[in-house]
């Protein structure tokens, strides 16, 4: 069965009386090469389990099942479950669960798979919820090897941006805390049915096994990053002033100077290591 063939997709849809649900971000991939490239890129270890979010009609799931030991797929749309039973029926290494990933206890679900070997994430993510899903995966602290996802091209540029570039933002810095992100390739909008309004890109995050950053207070690190980007186009000093009303102007300028930054520097110039240093100095002041 060629799940990338639009005629086949339409036949399957008709067979199961399925119609696309816009509210679930349903844009199904129809380019076989792209699907294969994502499945190839998502994890290096054949022995691994792949957590897929949003299998749709099973196009990517199919290729993952051919390549990896196990695939666990979470699909929110109940209407797709009989479709997936049909399209993935030949595999005994695929488990489809009808659940909203945002409501799933990932730790409980994945514990037996982590006990068996490496686990990676691979998905063509629904665009309406890309960042919350990524943050949930990262904040779960589960030791995924890789997170490989297709997302809006513009968001991919932001997530893989370097400090100081125009696309660099708070989410980029937060992501850099958890791992290294690379943009793999871009996919034009016409490779999906229905076609979304924008192009997409595939990014791969290699999660740190041992995180190289050790902030004194992680919540304070994230608060510092949020504050620094909260007032874009303002200097770091002014942005921190707004984000930390409990600090005096002098305390902020002293801290920024002590970190070796010019007082005119903007938050978007700082990489994650520099944010850790900054938040550790703020920590010292706040704990007094
Ligand atoms: N993987 C398929 C493909 O590449 O053709 C479909 C990808 S489509 C962009 C996103 C899929 O995620 C849809 O099947 C949608 O129903 C599902 N989805 C949306 N929100 C979800 C959620 N919160 N939890 C699980 N699945 C979700």
CSV table of C-alpha atoms in Angstrom, one decimal, residues 41-265:
chain,number,residue,atom,x,y,z
A,41,UNK,CA,17.2,10.6,10.1
A,42,UNK,CA,15.2,10.1,13.3
A,43,UNK,CA,17.4,7.6,15.1
A,44,UNK,CA,20.7,5.9,14.4
A,45,UNK,CA,20.1,2.8,16.4
A,46,UNK,CA,18.0,0.0,14.7
A,47,UNK,CA,17.3,-1.4,18.1
A,48,UNK,CA,15.5,1.7,19.3
A,49,UNK,CA,11.9,2.4,20.1
A,50,UNK,CA,10.4,5.4,18.4
A,51,UNK,CA,7.7,7.5,20.0
A,52,UNK,CA,5.6,9.1,17.2
A,53,UNK,CA,3.2,11.9,17.9
A,54,UNK,CA,0.3,12.1,15.4
A,55,UNK,CA,0.6,9.2,13.0
A,56,UNK,CA,-2.3,10.4,10.8
A,57,UNK,CA,-3.1,7.5,8.4
A,58,UNK,CA,0.3,5.9,9.3
A,59,UNK,CA,2.5,7.2,6.4
A,60,UNK,CA,5.6,7.9,8.6
A,61,UNK,CA,4.7,5.1,11.1
A,62,UNK,CA,4.9,2.6,8.3
A,63,UNK,CA,8.5,3.6,7.4
A,64,UNK,CA,9.5,3.7,11.0
A,65,UNK,CA,8.1,0.3,11.6
A,66,UNK,CA,10.2,-1.1,8.8
A,67,UNK,CA,13.4,0.4,10.3
A,68,UNK,CA,13.1,0.3,14.0
A,69,UNK,CA,12.5,-2.3,16.7
A,70,UNK,CA,9.3,-0.7,18.0
A,71,UNK,CA,7.0,2.3,17.3
A,72,UNK,CA,4.6,3.7,19.8
A,73,UNK,CA,2.2,6.2,18.2
A,74,UNK,CA,-0.1,8.6,20.0
A,75,UNK,CA,-3.0,9.8,17.9
A,76,UNK,CA,-5.6,12.2,19.3
A,77,UNK,CA,-8.3,11.7,16.6
A,78,UNK,CA,-10.4,8.6,17.4
A,79,UNK,CA,-11.6,8.6,13.8
A,80,UNK,CA,-8.1,7.6,12.7
A,81,UNK,CA,-7.8,4.5,14.9
A,82,UNK,CA,-9.6,2.1,12.5
A,83,UNK,CA,-7.7,3.6,9.6
A,84,UNK,CA,-4.4,2.9,11.4
A,85,UNK,CA,-5.5,-0.7,12.3
A,86,UNK,CA,-6.0,-1.2,8.5
A,87,UNK,CA,-2.8,0.6,7.2
A,88,UNK,CA,-0.5,-0.8,9.8
A,89,UNK,CA,-2.1,-4.2,10.3
A,90,UNK,CA,0.9,-6.1,8.9
A,91,UNK,CA,3.2,-4.9,11.7
A,92,UNK,CA,3.5,-6.5,15.2
A,93,UNK,CA,6.0,-3.9,16.3
A,94,UNK,CA,3.6,-0.9,16.2
A,95,UNK,CA,1.4,0.2,19.1
A,96,UNK,CA,-1.2,2.9,18.4
A,97,UNK,CA,-2.7,4.7,21.3
A,98,UNK,CA,-5.7,7.0,21.0
A,99,UNK,CA,-4.5,9.8,23.3
A,100,UNK,CA,-3.7,13.5,23.4
A,101,UNK,CA,0.1,13.7,23.8
A,102,UNK,CA,-0.4,16.7,26.2
A,103,UNK,CA,-2.5,14.5,28.5
A,104,UNK,CA,-0.2,11.4,28.3
A,105,UNK,CA,2.0,10.3,31.2
A,106,UNK,CA,5.0,9.8,29.0
A,107,UNK,CA,7.2,8.5,31.8
A,108,UNK,CA,4.8,5.7,32.7
A,109,UNK,CA,4.1,4.9,29.0
A,110,UNK,CA,7.7,4.7,28.0
A,111,UNK,CA,9.3,3.1,31.1
A,112,UNK,CA,9.2,-0.4,29.6
A,113,UNK,CA,10.7,0.7,26.3
A,114,UNK,CA,13.5,2.6,28.0
A,115,UNK,CA,14.2,-0.6,29.9
A,116,UNK,CA,14.7,-2.4,26.5
A,117,UNK,CA,17.0,0.1,24.8
A,118,UNK,CA,17.2,3.6,23.4
A,119,UNK,CA,14.1,5.7,22.7
A,120,UNK,CA,13.8,8.6,20.2
A,121,UNK,CA,10.9,10.8,19.1
A,122,UNK,CA,9.9,11.2,15.5
A,123,UNK,CA,6.9,13.2,14.3
A,124,UNK,CA,5.4,15.4,11.7
A,125,UNK,CA,4.0,17.6,14.4
A,126,UNK,CA,0.6,19.4,14.3
A,127,UNK,CA,1.5,23.0,13.9
A,128,UNK,CA,-1.0,24.4,16.3
A,129,UNK,CA,0.8,22.9,19.2
A,130,UNK,CA,4.5,22.5,18.2
A,131,UNK,CA,6.1,24.4,21.0
A,132,UNK,CA,4.0,23.0,23.9
A,133,UNK,CA,4.8,19.4,22.6
A,134,UNK,CA,8.5,20.1,22.4
A,135,UNK,CA,8.5,21.7,25.8
A,136,UNK,CA,6.6,18.8,27.3
A,137,UNK,CA,9.1,16.3,25.8
A,138,UNK,CA,12.1,18.3,27.1
A,139,UNK,CA,10.7,19.0,30.5
A,140,UNK,CA,9.8,15.4,30.9
A,141,UNK,CA,13.6,14.8,31.4
A,142,UNK,CA,13.2,11.4,29.7
A,143,UNK,CA,16.5,10.4,28.3
A,144,UNK,CA,15.5,10.4,24.6
A,145,UNK,CA,18.4,10.1,22.2
A,146,UNK,CA,17.0,12.3,19.5
A,147,UNK,CA,13.9,14.3,18.9
A,148,UNK,CA,13.3,14.6,15.1
A,149,UNK,CA,10.3,16.7,14.1
A,150,UNK,CA,8.8,18.4,11.1
A,151,UNK,CA,7.5,21.8,12.0
A,152,UNK,CA,6.8,25.1,10.3
A,153,UNK,CA,9.9,26.3,8.4
A,154,UNK,CA,9.9,29.7,10.2
A,155,UNK,CA,9.7,28.0,13.7
A,156,UNK,CA,12.5,25.6,12.6
A,157,UNK,CA,14.7,28.6,11.8
A,158,UNK,CA,14.1,30.0,15.2
A,159,UNK,CA,14.8,26.8,17.0
A,160,UNK,CA,18.1,26.2,15.2
A,161,UNK,CA,19.3,29.8,15.2
A,162,UNK,CA,22.6,30.9,16.6
A,163,UNK,CA,22.9,33.5,19.3
A,164,UNK,CA,22.9,37.0,17.9
A,165,UNK,CA,21.1,36.1,14.7
A,166,UNK,CA,17.7,37.6,13.9
A,167,UNK,CA,15.8,34.3,14.5
A,168,UNK,CA,17.3,33.7,17.9
A,169,UNK,CA,14.8,33.8,20.7
A,170,UNK,CA,14.0,32.6,24.2
A,171,UNK,CA,12.9,29.2,22.9
A,172,UNK,CA,16.2,28.8,21.1
A,173,UNK,CA,18.2,29.5,24.3
A,174,UNK,CA,16.0,27.1,26.3
A,175,UNK,CA,16.4,24.4,23.7
A,176,UNK,CA,20.2,24.9,23.7
A,177,UNK,CA,20.0,24.0,27.4
A,178,UNK,CA,18.7,20.5,26.6
A,179,UNK,CA,20.6,19.6,23.5
A,180,UNK,CA,22.0,20.5,20.1
A,181,UNK,CA,19.5,21.4,17.4
A,182,UNK,CA,20.2,21.1,13.7
A,183,UNK,CA,18.0,21.9,10.7
A,184,UNK,CA,18.0,18.9,8.3
A,185,UNK,CA,15.9,20.0,5.3
A,186,UNK,CA,12.9,22.0,4.1
A,187,UNK,CA,9.8,20.6,2.6
A,188,UNK,CA,7.5,22.6,0.3
A,189,UNK,CA,3.9,23.0,1.3
A,190,UNK,CA,2.7,21.1,-1.8
A,191,UNK,CA,4.0,17.8,-0.4
A,192,UNK,CA,1.1,17.6,2.0
A,193,UNK,CA,-2.6,17.0,1.7
A,194,UNK,CA,-4.3,19.3,2.4
A,195,UNK,CA,-1.4,21.7,1.7
A,196,UNK,CA,-0.6,24.0,4.6
A,197,UNK,CA,-0.1,27.7,4.0
A,198,UNK,CA,3.6,27.6,4.7
A,199,UNK,CA,6.7,25.4,4.1
A,200,UNK,CA,8.0,23.0,6.7
A,201,UNK,CA,11.4,22.0,7.9
A,202,UNK,CA,12.7,19.0,9.7
A,203,UNK,CA,14.9,19.6,12.7
A,204,UNK,CA,16.8,17.1,14.9
A,205,UNK,CA,17.6,17.7,18.5
A,206,UNK,CA,20.4,15.6,20.0
A,207,UNK,CA,19.7,15.6,23.7
A,208,UNK,CA,22.6,15.8,26.0
A,209,UNK,CA,23.2,12.7,28.0
A,210,UNK,CA,25.2,14.8,30.5
A,211,UNK,CA,24.0,18.3,30.4
A,212,UNK,CA,27.0,20.7,30.2
A,213,UNK,CA,25.2,23.5,32.1
A,214,UNK,CA,24.6,23.4,35.8
A,215,UNK,CA,22.7,26.5,36.8
A,216,UNK,CA,22.3,27.1,40.6
A,217,UNK,CA,18.5,27.4,40.1
A,218,UNK,CA,17.0,26.1,36.8
A,219,UNK,CA,13.7,28.0,37.3
A,220,UNK,CA,15.7,31.2,37.7
A,221,UNK,CA,17.6,30.5,34.5
A,222,UNK,CA,14.4,30.2,32.6
A,223,UNK,CA,13.0,33.3,34.2
A,224,UNK,CA,16.2,35.2,33.2
A,225,UNK,CA,15.9,34.1,29.6
A,226,UNK,CA,12.3,35.0,29.5
A,227,UNK,CA,13.1,38.4,31.0
A,228,UNK,CA,15.9,39.0,28.5
A,229,UNK,CA,13.7,38.4,25.5
A,230,UNK,CA,10.6,39.9,27.1
A,231,UNK,CA,11.6,43.4,25.9
A,232,UNK,CA,13.1,42.7,22.5
A,233,UNK,CA,15.0,45.6,21.1
A,234,UNK,CA,15.7,46.8,24.6
A,235,UNK,CA,19.1,46.5,26.2
A,236,UNK,CA,19.6,43.5,28.5
A,237,UNK,CA,19.8,45.9,31.4
A,238,UNK,CA,16.4,47.4,30.7
A,239,UNK,CA,14.9,44.0,29.9
A,240,UNK,CA,16.1,42.6,33.2
A,241,UNK,CA,14.9,45.7,35.0
A,242,UNK,CA,11.4,44.9,33.8
A,243,UNK,CA,11.6,41.2,34.5
A,244,UNK,CA,13.2,41.5,37.9
A,245,UNK,CA,11.5,44.4,39.7
A,246,UNK,CA,13.0,43.2,43.0
A,247,UNK,CA,16.5,44.2,41.7
A,248,UNK,CA,17.8,47.7,41.7
A,249,UNK,CA,19.2,49.3,38.6
A,250,UNK,CA,22.6,49.3,40.1
A,251,UNK,CA,22.4,45.6,41.0
A,252,UNK,CA,21.5,44.8,37.4
A,253,UNK,CA,24.2,47.0,35.8
A,254,UNK,CA,26.8,45.5,38.2
A,255,UNK,CA,25.6,42.0,37.3
A,256,UNK,CA,25.7,42.6,33.6
A,257,UNK,CA,29.2,44.2,33.9
A,258,UNK,CA,30.5,41.4,36.1
A,259,UNK,CA,29.5,38.9,33.4
A,260,UNK,CA,31.8,40.8,31.0
A,261,UNK,CA,29.0,42.4,28.9
A,262,UNK,CA,28.7,45.9,27.6
A,263,UNK,CA,25.9,47.8,29.2
A,264,UNK,CA,24.3,48.3,25.8
A,265,UNK,CA,24.3,44.5,25.0
